[in-house]
Amino acid sequence: MLVHIDGRYLPKSEAKVSVFDHGFLYGDGIFEGIRLYQGNVFRLEEHLERLEWSAKAICLELPWSRKEISDIVCETCRRNDLTDGYIRLVISRGTGDLGLSPKNCPKPSIVCIADKIALYPEALYTQGMRIITAPTRRISPAALPPMIKSLNYLNNILAKIEAQQHGFHECLMLNEQGFVAECTGDNVFLVHKGRLLTPASHSGALVGITRQVAMEIAAELGLKVVETNLTRYDVWNADECFLTGTAAEVIPVIEVDARRIGDGKPGPQTARILEVFRRKASAEGTRLR
Ligand code: PXG
């Protein structure tokens, strides 16, 4: 495997960054998780646009154009002979002194890893997943806007640990007001009485690229899409529930907090959205060759 670091392609064993990198010392940086399907990078422009917005939000001036970053992503996939996989693009504040001021870091670093991804067990896509609500709340947008895809994932990791301590793969996270925000690495959707519901983008969630795709598909299928405040009560009483994310794709949820969702099986609208998602994923994208 070859990893891109600041203009060089290094074997995995040599792909290292400095312990003085502020991404390591302070979590000062941003990233994107991107999928490659059948030799095409899925929604690359959207991922790079979100990366630029994350950079702007943390006052990190990108010294690379969108085209240069896009070329790094594609070249990393080509050098690894990948046709299907997961791309982790990381930009850190760069190497500096101790002390959290970014002023000590003259130049950001860019890392791109392209590898295979271990999904949830395939059985969960047909049988559906059971989840719970985590005690840990999603961080307030007033503290750190969850729209920034930053290197600070401890908030989500704490919730993930809580889920796993109770034997679950994933969990719901609520915002400070107690409304549903998202899961630890996925956005949440409900289907209720023929409408598709999802927490509004200001409710404390990352604005997911897969979320956007699911909303597009739902509209194409004639489902009305509504972004609104949702409570756990709304989730428990939904006809269907599913999660979306670059890693998870579209995964049905059949039980939340020991309440069966719908009839306890993946719902028909979820199945249609998953099917169209898989079709789009294999048909669209930025070609590597
Ligand atoms: N919320 C959070 C907190 C996320 O981290 C999503 C929602 C879904 O967004 P996208 O744009 O992917 O539809 C994410 C994405 C990983 C990994 O390595 C995590 C994500 C994506 C890819 C890989 O665990 N999270």
Coordinates of C-alpha atoms and ligand atoms in Angstrom, one line a residue:
M1 CA 0.0 0.0 0.0
L2 CA 1.2 3.5 -0.8
V3 CA 0.1 6.5 1.2
H4 CA 0.2 10.1 0.0
I5 CA 1.9 12.5 2.4
D6 CA 2.7 16.0 1.3
G7 CA 3.5 15.2 -2.3
R8 CA 5.2 11.8 -1.7
Y9 CA 3.8 8.3 -2.0
L10 CA 5.2 6.2 0.8
P11 CA 4.8 2.5 1.7
K12 CA 2.5 2.0 4.7
S13 CA 5.5 1.2 7.1
E14 CA 7.1 4.6 6.2
A15 CA 3.9 6.6 6.1
K16 CA 4.4 8.7 9.3
V17 CA 3.7 12.2 10.5
S18 CA 5.6 14.2 13.1
V19 CA 4.6 13.9 16.8
F20 CA 4.7 17.7 16.7
D21 CA 1.9 17.8 14.1
H22 CA -1.0 19.7 15.6
G23 CA -3.4 17.2 14.2
F24 CA -1.9 14.7 16.6
L25 CA -1.2 17.1 19.5
Y26 CA -4.5 18.9 19.5
G27 CA -6.9 17.3 16.9
D28 CA -6.4 20.4 14.9
G29 CA -7.4 19.4 11.4
I30 CA -10.1 18.2 9.1
F31 CA -10.9 15.1 7.0
E32 CA -13.1 13.5 4.5
G33 CA -14.1 9.8 4.2
I34 CA -14.9 9.1 0.5
R35 CA -15.9 5.9 -1.3
L36 CA -14.6 4.4 -4.6
Y37 CA -17.1 2.2 -6.4
Q38 CA -16.0 0.3 -9.6
G39 CA -13.2 2.7 -10.4
N40 CA -15.3 5.8 -9.8
V41 CA -14.9 8.2 -6.9
F42 CA -18.4 8.8 -5.5
R43 CA -19.5 12.4 -5.1
L44 CA -15.9 13.7 -5.1
E45 CA -16.8 17.3 -5.8
E46 CA -19.3 17.4 -2.8
H47 CA -16.7 15.9 -0.5
L48 CA -14.1 18.5 -1.6
E49 CA -16.6 21.3 -1.2
R50 CA -17.3 20.2 2.3
L51 CA -13.6 19.9 3.0
E52 CA -13.2 23.6 1.9
W53 CA -16.0 24.6 4.2
S54 CA -14.5 22.7 7.1
A55 CA -11.1 24.4 6.4
K56 CA -12.7 27.8 6.3
A57 CA -14.5 27.2 9.6
I58 CA -11.3 26.4 11.4
C59 CA -9.4 29.3 9.6
L60 CA -7.1 26.9 7.8
E61 CA -6.1 28.3 4.5
L62 CA -5.7 25.4 2.0
P63 CA -2.5 25.9 -0.1
W64 CA -3.9 23.4 -2.7
S65 CA -6.5 24.0 -5.3
R66 CA -9.6 21.8 -5.5
K67 CA -8.1 20.3 -8.7
E68 CA -4.8 19.5 -6.9
I69 CA -6.6 17.8 -4.0
S70 CA -8.8 15.9 -6.5
D71 CA -5.7 14.7 -8.3
I72 CA -4.1 13.5 -5.1
V73 CA -7.2 11.5 -4.2
C74 CA -7.4 9.9 -7.7
E75 CA -3.7 9.2 -8.0
T76 CA -3.6 7.6 -4.5
C77 CA -6.4 5.2 -5.7
R78 CA -4.5 4.5 -9.0
R79 CA -1.2 3.8 -7.3
N80 CA -2.9 1.3 -5.1
D81 CA -4.7 -0.4 -8.0
L82 CA -8.0 0.0 -6.2
T83 CA -11.4 -0.1 -8.0
D84 CA -13.5 -0.4 -4.8
G85 CA -12.5 1.1 -1.5
Y86 CA -12.4 3.8 1.1
I87 CA -10.4 7.0 0.8
R88 CA -9.4 8.8 4.0
L89 CA -8.3 12.4 3.1
V90 CA -6.8 14.2 6.1
I91 CA -5.5 17.8 6.4
S92 CA -3.8 18.8 9.6
R93 CA -2.7 22.2 10.8
G94 CA 0.9 20.8 10.3
T95 CA 4.0 20.7 12.4
G96 CA 4.5 23.3 15.1
D97 CA 5.7 23.9 18.6
L98 CA 4.0 22.9 21.8
G99 CA 1.2 25.3 22.5
L100 CA -2.1 25.3 20.7
S101 CA -1.7 28.4 18.6
P102 CA -1.9 27.6 14.9
K103 CA 0.5 30.5 14.4
N104 CA 3.3 28.0 15.2
C105 CA 2.4 25.9 12.2
P106 CA 3.7 27.4 9.0
K107 CA 2.2 24.8 6.6
P108 CA -0.6 22.3 6.7
S109 CA -0.1 18.7 5.9
I110 CA -2.1 16.6 3.5
V111 CA -2.5 12.8 3.8
C112 CA -4.5 10.5 1.6
I113 CA -5.0 6.8 2.4
A114 CA -6.9 4.5 0.0
D115 CA -7.8 1.1 1.4
K116 CA -10.5 -1.5 1.6
I117 CA -13.2 -1.0 4.1
A118 CA -14.8 -3.4 6.6
L119 CA -18.5 -2.7 6.5
Y120 CA -21.1 -3.7 9.0
P121 CA -21.8 -7.4 8.6
E122 CA -23.7 -7.9 5.3
A123 CA -26.5 -9.6 7.2
L124 CA -27.4 -6.3 8.9
Y125 CA -28.4 -4.8 5.5
T126 CA -31.0 -7.4 4.9
Q127 CA -32.0 -8.1 8.6
G128 CA -31.7 -4.5 9.9
M129 CA -29.7 -3.2 12.8
R130 CA -30.8 -2.7 16.5
I131 CA -29.6 0.5 18.2
I132 CA -30.0 2.4 21.4
T133 CA -29.7 6.1 22.5
A134 CA -26.3 7.0 24.0
P135 CA -26.2 9.0 27.3
T136 CA -23.5 11.2 25.8
R137 CA -25.1 14.2 24.0
R138 CA -23.9 15.5 20.6
I139 CA -21.6 18.5 21.1
S140 CA -23.4 21.9 20.8
P141 CA -22.8 23.9 17.6
A142 CA -21.9 26.8 20.0
A143 CA -19.0 24.7 21.2
L144 CA -17.8 23.1 18.0
P145 CA -20.1 23.1 15.0
P146 CA -20.8 19.4 14.2
M147 CA -20.9 20.5 10.5
I148 CA -17.1 20.7 10.6
K149 CA -15.7 17.3 9.8
S150 CA -12.8 17.8 12.2
L151 CA -10.2 15.5 13.7
N152 CA -12.0 15.9 17.1
Y153 CA -14.1 12.7 17.3
L154 CA -14.0 12.1 21.0
N155 CA -17.6 13.1 21.4
N156 CA -18.8 10.5 19.0
I157 CA -16.2 7.9 20.2
L158 CA -17.6 8.2 23.8
A159 CA -21.1 7.5 22.4
K160 CA -19.7 4.6 20.3
I161 CA -18.1 3.1 23.5
E162 CA -21.4 3.3 25.3
A163 CA -23.2 1.5 22.4
Q164 CA -20.6 -1.2 22.4
Q165 CA -20.7 -1.6 26.2
H166 CA -24.3 -2.5 25.8
G167 CA -23.7 -4.9 22.8
F168 CA -24.8 -2.5 20.0
H169 CA -22.9 -1.5 16.8
E170 CA -24.3 2.1 16.7
C171 CA -26.4 4.5 18.8
L172 CA -28.6 7.6 18.5
M173 CA -27.1 10.8 19.7
L174 CA -29.3 13.7 20.9
N175 CA -28.5 17.3 20.9
E176 CA -28.4 19.6 24.0
Q177 CA -32.1 20.2 23.6
G178 CA -32.9 16.5 23.5
F179 CA -33.8 16.4 19.9
V180 CA -32.3 13.6 17.7
A181 CA -29.0 14.8 16.1
E182 CA -27.4 11.8 14.4
C183 CA -25.6 8.5 15.1
T184 CA -21.8 8.4 15.9
G185 CA -20.8 8.2 12.2
D186 CA -24.1 8.2 10.3
N187 CA -27.2 10.4 9.7
V188 CA -30.7 9.3 10.7
F189 CA -33.8 9.0 8.7
L190 CA -37.4 8.1 9.5
V191 CA -40.3 7.2 7.1
H192 CA -43.6 8.1 8.6
K193 CA -47.0 8.2 6.8
G194 CA -45.4 8.4 3.4
R195 CA -42.9 11.2 4.3
L196 CA -39.2 11.0 4.8
L197 CA -38.0 12.8 8.0
T198 CA -34.5 13.7 9.0
P199 CA -33.1 16.1 11.7
A200 CA -32.5 19.6 10.2
S201 CA -29.0 20.4 9.3
H202 CA -28.8 22.9 12.2
S203 CA -29.9 20.3 14.8
G204 CA -26.3 19.2 15.5
A205 CA -25.4 16.8 12.8
L206 CA -22.7 16.5 10.2
V207 CA -24.4 17.4 6.9
G208 CA -23.7 14.0 5.3
I209 CA -23.0 13.5 1.6
T210 CA -24.9 10.2 1.8
R211 CA -27.8 12.1 3.6
Q212 CA -28.0 14.4 0.5
V213 CA -28.0 11.4 -1.8
A214 CA -30.8 9.7 0.2
M215 CA -32.9 12.9 0.1
E216 CA -32.4 13.1 -3.7
I217 CA -33.5 9.5 -4.1
A218 CA -36.5 9.9 -1.9
A219 CA -37.6 13.0 -4.0
E220 CA -37.1 11.0 -7.2
L221 CA -39.3 8.2 -5.7
G222 CA -42.0 10.7 -4.9
L223 CA -41.5 10.8 -1.1
K224 CA -41.9 14.2 0.5
V225 CA -38.7 15.1 2.4
V226 CA -38.9 17.0 5.6
E227 CA -36.0 18.4 7.7
T228 CA -37.2 19.1 11.2
N229 CA -36.7 18.6 14.9
L230 CA -37.3 15.0 15.9
T231 CA -37.7 13.4 19.3
R232 CA -37.0 9.9 20.4
Y233 CA -40.8 9.4 20.5
D234 CA -40.9 10.2 16.8
V235 CA -38.2 7.6 16.2
W236 CA -39.9 4.9 18.3
N237 CA -43.2 5.4 16.4
A238 CA -41.9 5.7 12.9
D239 CA -42.9 3.3 10.2
E240 CA -39.3 2.8 9.1
C241 CA -35.9 4.0 10.2
F242 CA -32.5 3.9 8.4
L243 CA -29.0 5.4 8.7
T244 CA -26.8 6.8 6.0
G245 CA -23.1 7.4 5.8
T246 CA -20.1 6.9 3.5
A247 CA -19.0 3.9 5.5
A248 CA -22.5 2.5 6.3
E249 CA -24.1 3.5 3.0
V250 CA -27.9 3.0 3.7
I251 CA -28.6 0.6 6.5
P252 CA -32.1 -0.3 7.9
V253 CA -32.8 0.0 11.6
I254 CA -35.4 -2.3 13.1
E255 CA -35.2 -1.5 16.8
V256 CA -34.4 1.6 18.8
D257 CA -34.2 1.6 22.6
A258 CA -36.0 -1.8 22.7
R259 CA -38.9 -0.5 20.7
R260 CA -39.6 -2.4 17.5
I261 CA -39.7 0.0 14.5
G262 CA -42.7 -0.7 12.2
D263 CA -43.1 -4.4 11.9
G264 CA -39.6 -5.1 13.0
K265 CA -38.3 -5.7 9.5
P266 CA -36.5 -3.4 7.1
G267 CA -39.2 -1.2 5.6
P268 CA -40.2 -1.1 1.9
Q269 CA -39.2 2.5 1.3
T270 CA -35.8 1.9 3.0
A271 CA -35.3 -1.1 0.6
R272 CA -36.2 1.1 -2.4
I273 CA -33.8 3.8 -1.3
L274 CA -31.0 1.3 -0.7
E275 CA -31.5 -0.3 -4.1
V276 CA -31.4 3.1 -5.9
F277 CA -28.4 4.1 -3.8
R278 CA -26.5 1.0 -4.9
R279 CA -27.4 1.7 -8.5
K280 CA -26.2 5.3 -8.4
A281 CA -23.0 4.3 -6.6
S282 CA -22.1 1.9 -9.3
A283 CA -23.1 4.2 -12.2
E284 CA -21.9 7.7 -11.1
G285 CA -18.6 9.2 -10.0
T286 CA -15.3 10.7 -11.0
R287 CA -13.5 8.2 -13.2
L288 CA -10.0 7.2 -12.2
R289 CA -8.9 6.1 -15.7
Ligands
PXG1 N1 -22.3 12.0 10.9 C1 -21.0 11.8 11.4 C2 -20.6 12.3 12.7 C3 -20.1 11.3 10.5 O1 -18.8 11.1 10.9 C4 -21.8 11.0 8.8 C5 -22.6 11.6 9.7 C6 -22.2 10.7 7.4 O2 -21.7 11.6 6.5 P1 -21.3 11.1 5.0 O3 -20.8 12.4 4.4 O4 -20.2 10.1 5.1 O5 -22.5 10.6 4.4 C7 -20.4 10.9 9.2 C8 -19.4 10.3 8.3 C9 -15.1 6.1 9.6 C10 -16.0 6.9 8.8 O6 -13.9 5.9 9.3 C11 -16.9 7.8 9.3 C12 -17.7 8.5 8.4 C13 -17.6 8.4 7.1 C14 -16.7 7.5 6.6 C15 -15.8 6.7 7.4 O7 -15.5 5.7 10.7 N2 -18.6 9.4 9.0

